[in-house]
Structures are given as structure tokens and as C-alpha cells.
Short mmCIF file of C-alpha atoms and ligand atoms in Angstrom, two decimals:
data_model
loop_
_atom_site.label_atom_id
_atom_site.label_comp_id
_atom_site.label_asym_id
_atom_site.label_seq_id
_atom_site.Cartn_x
_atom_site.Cartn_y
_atom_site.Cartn_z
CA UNK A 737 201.63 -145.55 30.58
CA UNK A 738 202.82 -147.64 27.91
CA UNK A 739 205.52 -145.93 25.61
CA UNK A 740 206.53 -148.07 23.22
CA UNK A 741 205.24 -147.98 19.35
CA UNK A 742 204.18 -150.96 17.74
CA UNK A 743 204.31 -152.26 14.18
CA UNK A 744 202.24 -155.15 12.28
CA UNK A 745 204.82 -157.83 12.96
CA UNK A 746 205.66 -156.84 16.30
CA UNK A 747 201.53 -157.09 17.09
CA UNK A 748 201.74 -160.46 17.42
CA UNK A 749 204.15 -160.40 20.70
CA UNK A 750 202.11 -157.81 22.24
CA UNK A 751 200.40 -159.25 25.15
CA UNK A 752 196.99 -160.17 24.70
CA UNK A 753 194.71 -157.40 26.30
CA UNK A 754 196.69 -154.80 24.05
CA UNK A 755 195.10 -156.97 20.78
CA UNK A 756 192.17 -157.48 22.07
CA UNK A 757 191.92 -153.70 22.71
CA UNK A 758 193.79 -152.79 19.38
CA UNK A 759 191.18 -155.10 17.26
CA UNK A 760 188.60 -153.98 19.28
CA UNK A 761 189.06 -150.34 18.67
CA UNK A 762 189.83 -150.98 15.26
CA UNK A 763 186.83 -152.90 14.50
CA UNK A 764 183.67 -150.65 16.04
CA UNK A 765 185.31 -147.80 14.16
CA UNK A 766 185.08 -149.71 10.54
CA UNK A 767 181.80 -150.85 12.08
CA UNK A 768 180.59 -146.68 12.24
CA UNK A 769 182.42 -145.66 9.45
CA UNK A 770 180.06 -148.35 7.32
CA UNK A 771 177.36 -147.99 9.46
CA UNK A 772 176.83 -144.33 8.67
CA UNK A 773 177.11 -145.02 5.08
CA UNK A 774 174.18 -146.74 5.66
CA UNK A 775 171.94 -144.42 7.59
CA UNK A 776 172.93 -141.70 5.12
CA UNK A 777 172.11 -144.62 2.09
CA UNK A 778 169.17 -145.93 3.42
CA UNK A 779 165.99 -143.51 2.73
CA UNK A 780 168.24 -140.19 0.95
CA UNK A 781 170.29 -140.83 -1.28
CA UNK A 782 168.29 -140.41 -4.67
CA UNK A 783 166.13 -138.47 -2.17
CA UNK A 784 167.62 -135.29 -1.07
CA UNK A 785 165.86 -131.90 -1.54
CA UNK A 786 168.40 -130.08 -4.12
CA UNK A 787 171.12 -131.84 -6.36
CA UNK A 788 173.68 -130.14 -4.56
CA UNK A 789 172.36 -131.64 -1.26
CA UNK A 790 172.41 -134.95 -3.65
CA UNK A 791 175.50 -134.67 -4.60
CA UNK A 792 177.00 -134.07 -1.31
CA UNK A 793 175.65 -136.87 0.27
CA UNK A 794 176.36 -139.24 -2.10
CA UNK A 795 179.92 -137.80 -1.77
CA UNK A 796 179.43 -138.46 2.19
CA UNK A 797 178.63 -141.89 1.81
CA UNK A 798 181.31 -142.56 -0.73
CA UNK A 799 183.65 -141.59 1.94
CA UNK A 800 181.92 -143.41 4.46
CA UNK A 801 182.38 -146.71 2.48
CA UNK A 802 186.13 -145.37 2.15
CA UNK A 803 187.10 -144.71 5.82
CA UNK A 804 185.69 -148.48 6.11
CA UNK A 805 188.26 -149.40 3.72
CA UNK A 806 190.84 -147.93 4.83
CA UNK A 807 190.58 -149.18 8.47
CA UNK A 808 189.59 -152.80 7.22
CA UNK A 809 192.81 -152.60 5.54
CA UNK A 810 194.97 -152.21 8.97
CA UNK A 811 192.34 -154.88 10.38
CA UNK A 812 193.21 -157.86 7.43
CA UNK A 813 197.12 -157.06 8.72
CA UNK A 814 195.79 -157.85 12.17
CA UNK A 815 194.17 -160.63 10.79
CA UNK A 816 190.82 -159.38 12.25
CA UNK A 817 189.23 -158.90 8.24
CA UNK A 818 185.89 -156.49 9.20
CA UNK A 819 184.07 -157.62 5.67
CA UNK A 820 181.36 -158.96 7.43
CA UNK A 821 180.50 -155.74 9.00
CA UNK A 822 179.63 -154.69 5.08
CA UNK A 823 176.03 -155.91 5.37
CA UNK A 824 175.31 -156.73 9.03
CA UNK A 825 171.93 -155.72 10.26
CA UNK A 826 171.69 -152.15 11.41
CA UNK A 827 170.15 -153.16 14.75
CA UNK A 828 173.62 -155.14 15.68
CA UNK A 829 175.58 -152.21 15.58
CA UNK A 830 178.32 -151.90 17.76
CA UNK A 831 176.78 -148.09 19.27
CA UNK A 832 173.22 -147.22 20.00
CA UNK A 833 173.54 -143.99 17.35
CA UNK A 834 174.32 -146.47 14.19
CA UNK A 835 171.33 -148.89 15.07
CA UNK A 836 168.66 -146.90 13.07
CA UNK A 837 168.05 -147.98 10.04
CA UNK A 838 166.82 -144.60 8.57
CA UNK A 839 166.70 -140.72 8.90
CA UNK A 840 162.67 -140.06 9.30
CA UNK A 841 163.24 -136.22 8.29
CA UNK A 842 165.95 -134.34 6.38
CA UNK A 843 166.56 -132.25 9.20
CA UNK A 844 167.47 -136.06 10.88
CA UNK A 845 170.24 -135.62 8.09
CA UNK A 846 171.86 -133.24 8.26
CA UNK A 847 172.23 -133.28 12.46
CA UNK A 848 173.09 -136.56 11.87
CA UNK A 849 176.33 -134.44 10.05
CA UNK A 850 176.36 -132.08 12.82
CA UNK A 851 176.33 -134.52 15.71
CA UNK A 852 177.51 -137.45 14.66
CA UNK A 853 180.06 -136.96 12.42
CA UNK A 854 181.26 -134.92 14.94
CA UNK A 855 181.58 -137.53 17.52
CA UNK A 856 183.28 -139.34 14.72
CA UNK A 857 185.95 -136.94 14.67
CA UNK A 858 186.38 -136.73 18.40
CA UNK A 859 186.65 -140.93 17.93
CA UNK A 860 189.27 -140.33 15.17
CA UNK A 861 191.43 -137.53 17.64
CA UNK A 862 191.64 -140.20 20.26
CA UNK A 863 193.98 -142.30 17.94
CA UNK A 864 196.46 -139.55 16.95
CA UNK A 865 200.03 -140.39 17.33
CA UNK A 866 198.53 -144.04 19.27
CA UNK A 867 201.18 -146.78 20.61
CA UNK A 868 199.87 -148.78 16.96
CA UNK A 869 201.94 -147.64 14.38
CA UNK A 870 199.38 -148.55 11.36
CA UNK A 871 197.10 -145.94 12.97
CA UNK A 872 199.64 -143.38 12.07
CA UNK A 873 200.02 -143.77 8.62
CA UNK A 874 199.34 -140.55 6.60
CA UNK A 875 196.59 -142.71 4.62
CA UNK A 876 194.77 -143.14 7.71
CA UNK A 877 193.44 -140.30 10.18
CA UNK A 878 194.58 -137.03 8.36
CA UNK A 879 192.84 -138.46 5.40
CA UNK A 880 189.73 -139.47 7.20
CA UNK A 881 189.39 -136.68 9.90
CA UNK A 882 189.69 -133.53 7.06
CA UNK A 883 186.55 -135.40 5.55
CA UNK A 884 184.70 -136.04 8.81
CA UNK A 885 185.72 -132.24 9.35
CA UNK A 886 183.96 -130.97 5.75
CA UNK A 887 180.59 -133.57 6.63
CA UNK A 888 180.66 -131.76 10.14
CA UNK A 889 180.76 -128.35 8.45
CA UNK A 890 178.01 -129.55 5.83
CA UNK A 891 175.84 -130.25 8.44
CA UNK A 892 176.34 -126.90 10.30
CA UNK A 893 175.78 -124.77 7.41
CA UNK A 894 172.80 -127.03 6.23
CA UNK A 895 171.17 -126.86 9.86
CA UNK A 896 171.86 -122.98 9.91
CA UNK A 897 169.94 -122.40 6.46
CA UNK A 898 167.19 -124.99 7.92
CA UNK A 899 166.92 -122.96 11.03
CA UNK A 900 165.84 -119.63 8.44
CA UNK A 901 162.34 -120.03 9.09
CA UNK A 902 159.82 -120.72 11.84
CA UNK A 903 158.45 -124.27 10.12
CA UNK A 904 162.21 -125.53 9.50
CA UNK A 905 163.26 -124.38 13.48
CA UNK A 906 160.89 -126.56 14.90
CA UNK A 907 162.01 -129.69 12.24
CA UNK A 908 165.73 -128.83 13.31
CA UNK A 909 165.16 -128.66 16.84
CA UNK A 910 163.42 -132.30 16.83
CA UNK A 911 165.75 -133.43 14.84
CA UNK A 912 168.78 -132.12 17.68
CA UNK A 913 166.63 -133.42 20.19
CA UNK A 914 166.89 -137.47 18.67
CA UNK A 915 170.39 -137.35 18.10
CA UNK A 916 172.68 -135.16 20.70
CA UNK A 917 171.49 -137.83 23.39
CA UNK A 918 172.51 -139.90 21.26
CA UNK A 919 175.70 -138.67 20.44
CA UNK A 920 176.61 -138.41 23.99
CA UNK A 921 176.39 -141.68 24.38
CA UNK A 922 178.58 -142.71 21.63
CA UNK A 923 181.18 -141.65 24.21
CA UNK A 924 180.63 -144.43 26.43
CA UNK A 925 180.13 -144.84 30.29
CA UNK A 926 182.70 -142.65 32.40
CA UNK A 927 183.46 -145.25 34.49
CA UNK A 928 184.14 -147.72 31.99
CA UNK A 929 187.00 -150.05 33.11
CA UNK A 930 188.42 -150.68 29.77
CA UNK A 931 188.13 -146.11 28.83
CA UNK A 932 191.35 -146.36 31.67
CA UNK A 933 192.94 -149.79 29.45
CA UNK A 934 192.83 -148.03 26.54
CA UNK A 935 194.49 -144.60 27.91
CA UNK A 936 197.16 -147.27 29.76
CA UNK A 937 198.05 -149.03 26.69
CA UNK A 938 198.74 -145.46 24.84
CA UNK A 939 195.33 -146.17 22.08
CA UNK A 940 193.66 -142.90 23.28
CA UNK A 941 194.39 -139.57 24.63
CA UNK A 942 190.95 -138.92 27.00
CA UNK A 943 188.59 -140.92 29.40
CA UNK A 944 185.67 -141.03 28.09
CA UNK A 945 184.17 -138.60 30.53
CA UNK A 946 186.88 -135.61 29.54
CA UNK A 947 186.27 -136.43 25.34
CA UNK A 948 182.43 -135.94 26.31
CA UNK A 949 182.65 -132.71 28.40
CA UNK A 950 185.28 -131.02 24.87
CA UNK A 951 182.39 -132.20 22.86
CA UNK A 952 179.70 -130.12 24.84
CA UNK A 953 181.46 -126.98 24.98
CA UNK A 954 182.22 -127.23 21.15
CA UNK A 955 178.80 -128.32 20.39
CA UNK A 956 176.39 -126.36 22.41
CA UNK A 957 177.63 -122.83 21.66
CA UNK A 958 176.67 -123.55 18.47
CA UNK A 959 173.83 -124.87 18.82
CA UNK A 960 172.26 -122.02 20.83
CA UNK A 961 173.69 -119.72 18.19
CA UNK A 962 171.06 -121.17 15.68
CA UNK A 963 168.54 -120.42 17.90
CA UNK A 964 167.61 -123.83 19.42
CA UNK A 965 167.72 -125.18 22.98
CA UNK A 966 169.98 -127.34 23.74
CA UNK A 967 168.42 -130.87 23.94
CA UNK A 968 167.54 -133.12 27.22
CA UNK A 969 170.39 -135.14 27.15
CA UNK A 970 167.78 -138.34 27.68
CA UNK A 971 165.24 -137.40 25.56
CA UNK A 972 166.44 -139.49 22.43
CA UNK A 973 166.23 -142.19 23.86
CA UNK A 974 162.53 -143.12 22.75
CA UNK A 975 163.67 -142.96 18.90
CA UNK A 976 165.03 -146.25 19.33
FE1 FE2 B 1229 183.72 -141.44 8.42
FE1 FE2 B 1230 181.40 -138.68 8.24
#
């Protein structure tokens, strides 16, 4: 496995498979960190059911657009500017998850936090202590993972109180059953060539197939301890 650490200038000398990956990885993260803001924009903002629950997603997508920022930032020194990924059509998103262009329910919402941010963290974890420096910065991933960490706990709670009577169960449990498929996914194929490039070249810590598996046994405890089933893991697909 590749040991060294890298810096901006020494980037350029790299070889190019470790910039392709580095730009890569760089750039479908800004492209979910901006692509959430949207989902979360698109139907609820000004629409949430109390001005708490408006309040704290507005903060969510504030932070959204932020986490885009700051990772655009490290992809300008790259030279691989992510702008365009501002406005690009939700459909072209880089992961199946990010491709809707709104939350039907706000059960949808709020597992959206539950699920998805989650999977955001688990991204995030990969890139601790990485072979590229920028990715270590203190602005970077502690900033970025204690908020993913507060949206994930937002949409635990939220679920929880949702799951209080029978009528909100059943929107809760359809709402699970779109996205943990979904989520899943977001982990890509285990036996994706480039999950064992990636590992090689020191720019994550699990194969895809191991960061999927910690996600489950996380996730599904608490999920049954609301009271729901734990989804088919294919059933999402027909949301698309
Ligand atoms: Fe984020
Ligand atoms: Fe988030």
C-alpha cells in the first residue's frame, strides 16, 4: 500500500491513476454534498411541518451548500473547479440516491437524514488521515462529519417521534423502504476494480463491501428499535 503523504504541489508528480482517483473522489463527494442541498431545497424548505423542523433544515442545507464549498476549494487547488456541479440536473448525478429531484413525503425527509446522511458520513470516514494531505486539514472532515453526525441524529429523533402513532409508522416505514436500498447502493459494487485502487493508493480505509456490511449493523438495530422492518434491500428501486 502506498505510504507516502501528498501535498498540492507535489500532486502534480503523482502518477496519473492516483489524480484521476484523487479528483475523482473529490469531485462525486462535492457532487452529494450539493446534491443533497438540493433534495432537501427542492419541495421543503418553506414547507416543513413546525418552524423548528424549518429551521433545521434550512440549517441542513446551509451546510450542505458549505461542505460543497469546502471540498470545491481543495478541487480549484487540483485544478479540477466543481462549480458546474452547482446547478447540474438532478438526474446526472454522480449516485442513484442524489438523482431525485424531490422528497414526495416528510417522512422521505427525514430518512433521507437517517439514511443518507449517514452513508455520507461513512463516505467522509473513508478519507480520514488519506495519502492527500488537503483532505486532512482541520477545515475539512472534522468540520463536515460533526455536522453530517447532528443531520444523522436529526433524522433519528425525527423518525422516532414520526414512528409515535399507527398513521405516521406506516408513512415512516415507506419512506425506509425507498431509501435504505438506496443507500446501500451508494456504497458501490463489491467487486469494483477501482474500491481495491483506491484502498492501494491509501484514499480509503474499506472495500466497499466491508463499509456496507458496518453500515448494516449500525443501521438496522435501530431501525427495528422503532418498530419497523427492515426494508427489502431491492425494493427502492421502483422510486426511480
Ligand atoms: Fe454534507
Ligand atoms: Fe448532511
Amino acid at each position: 500500500m502506498f505510504r507516502e503523504k501528498i501535498n498540492v504541489t507535489e500532486f502534480r508528480d503523482t502518477p496519473p491513476e492516483y489524480q484521476e482517483l484523487v479528483s475523482r473522489l473529490l469531485t462525486i463527494q462535492a457532487d452529494c454534498e450539493i446534491g443533497s442541498a438540493h433534495i432537501y431545497g427542492a419541495r421543503w424548505l418553506l414547507r416543513a411541518p413546525t418552524a423548528d423542523d424549518m429551521y433545521q433544515l434550512s440549517r441542513m442545507i446551509s451546510e450542505e451548500i458549505d461542505h460543497f464549498r469546502r471540498f470545491n476549494r481543495v478541487l480549484k487547488e487540483i485544478s479540477a473547479d466543481g462549480t458546474h456541479l452547482l446547478w447540474k440536473e438532478d438526474s446526472e448525478r454522480y449516485l442513484d440516491a442524489l438523482k431525485v429531484s424531490e422528497l414526495p413525503t416528510w417522512g422521505d425527509v427525514i430518512a433521507f437524514s437517517f439514511l443518507i446522511d449517514r452513508v455520507g458520513k461513512y463516505q467522509l470516514e473513508e478519507f480520514l488521515d488519506s495519502s492527500f494531505l488537503p483532505l486532512n486539514e482541520t477545515a475539512l472532515l472534522p468540520v463536515v462529519i460533526s455536522e453530517e453526525i447532528q443531520h444523522i441524529a436529526y433524522g433519528q429523533g425525527k423518525m422516532m417521534e414520526l414512528c409515535g402513532d399507527p398513521k405516521g409508522r406506516v408513512e415512516a416505514q415507506q419512506a425506509l423502504n425507498r431509501w435504505y436500498p438506496l443507500a446501500l447502493d451508494m456504497f458501490g459494487r463489491s467487486s469494483s476494480r477501482r474500491c481495491w485502487r483506491y484502498l492501494e493508493w491509501g484514499l480509503k480505509r474499506r472495500t466497499n463491501a466491508e463499509a456496507r456490511r458496518d453500515y448494516i449493523e449500525e443501521v438496522n438495530p435501530q431501525i427495528t428499535a422503532m418498530g419497523l422492518e427492515i426494508p427489502d434491500e431491492t425494493a427502492g428501486r421502483k422510486y426511480l
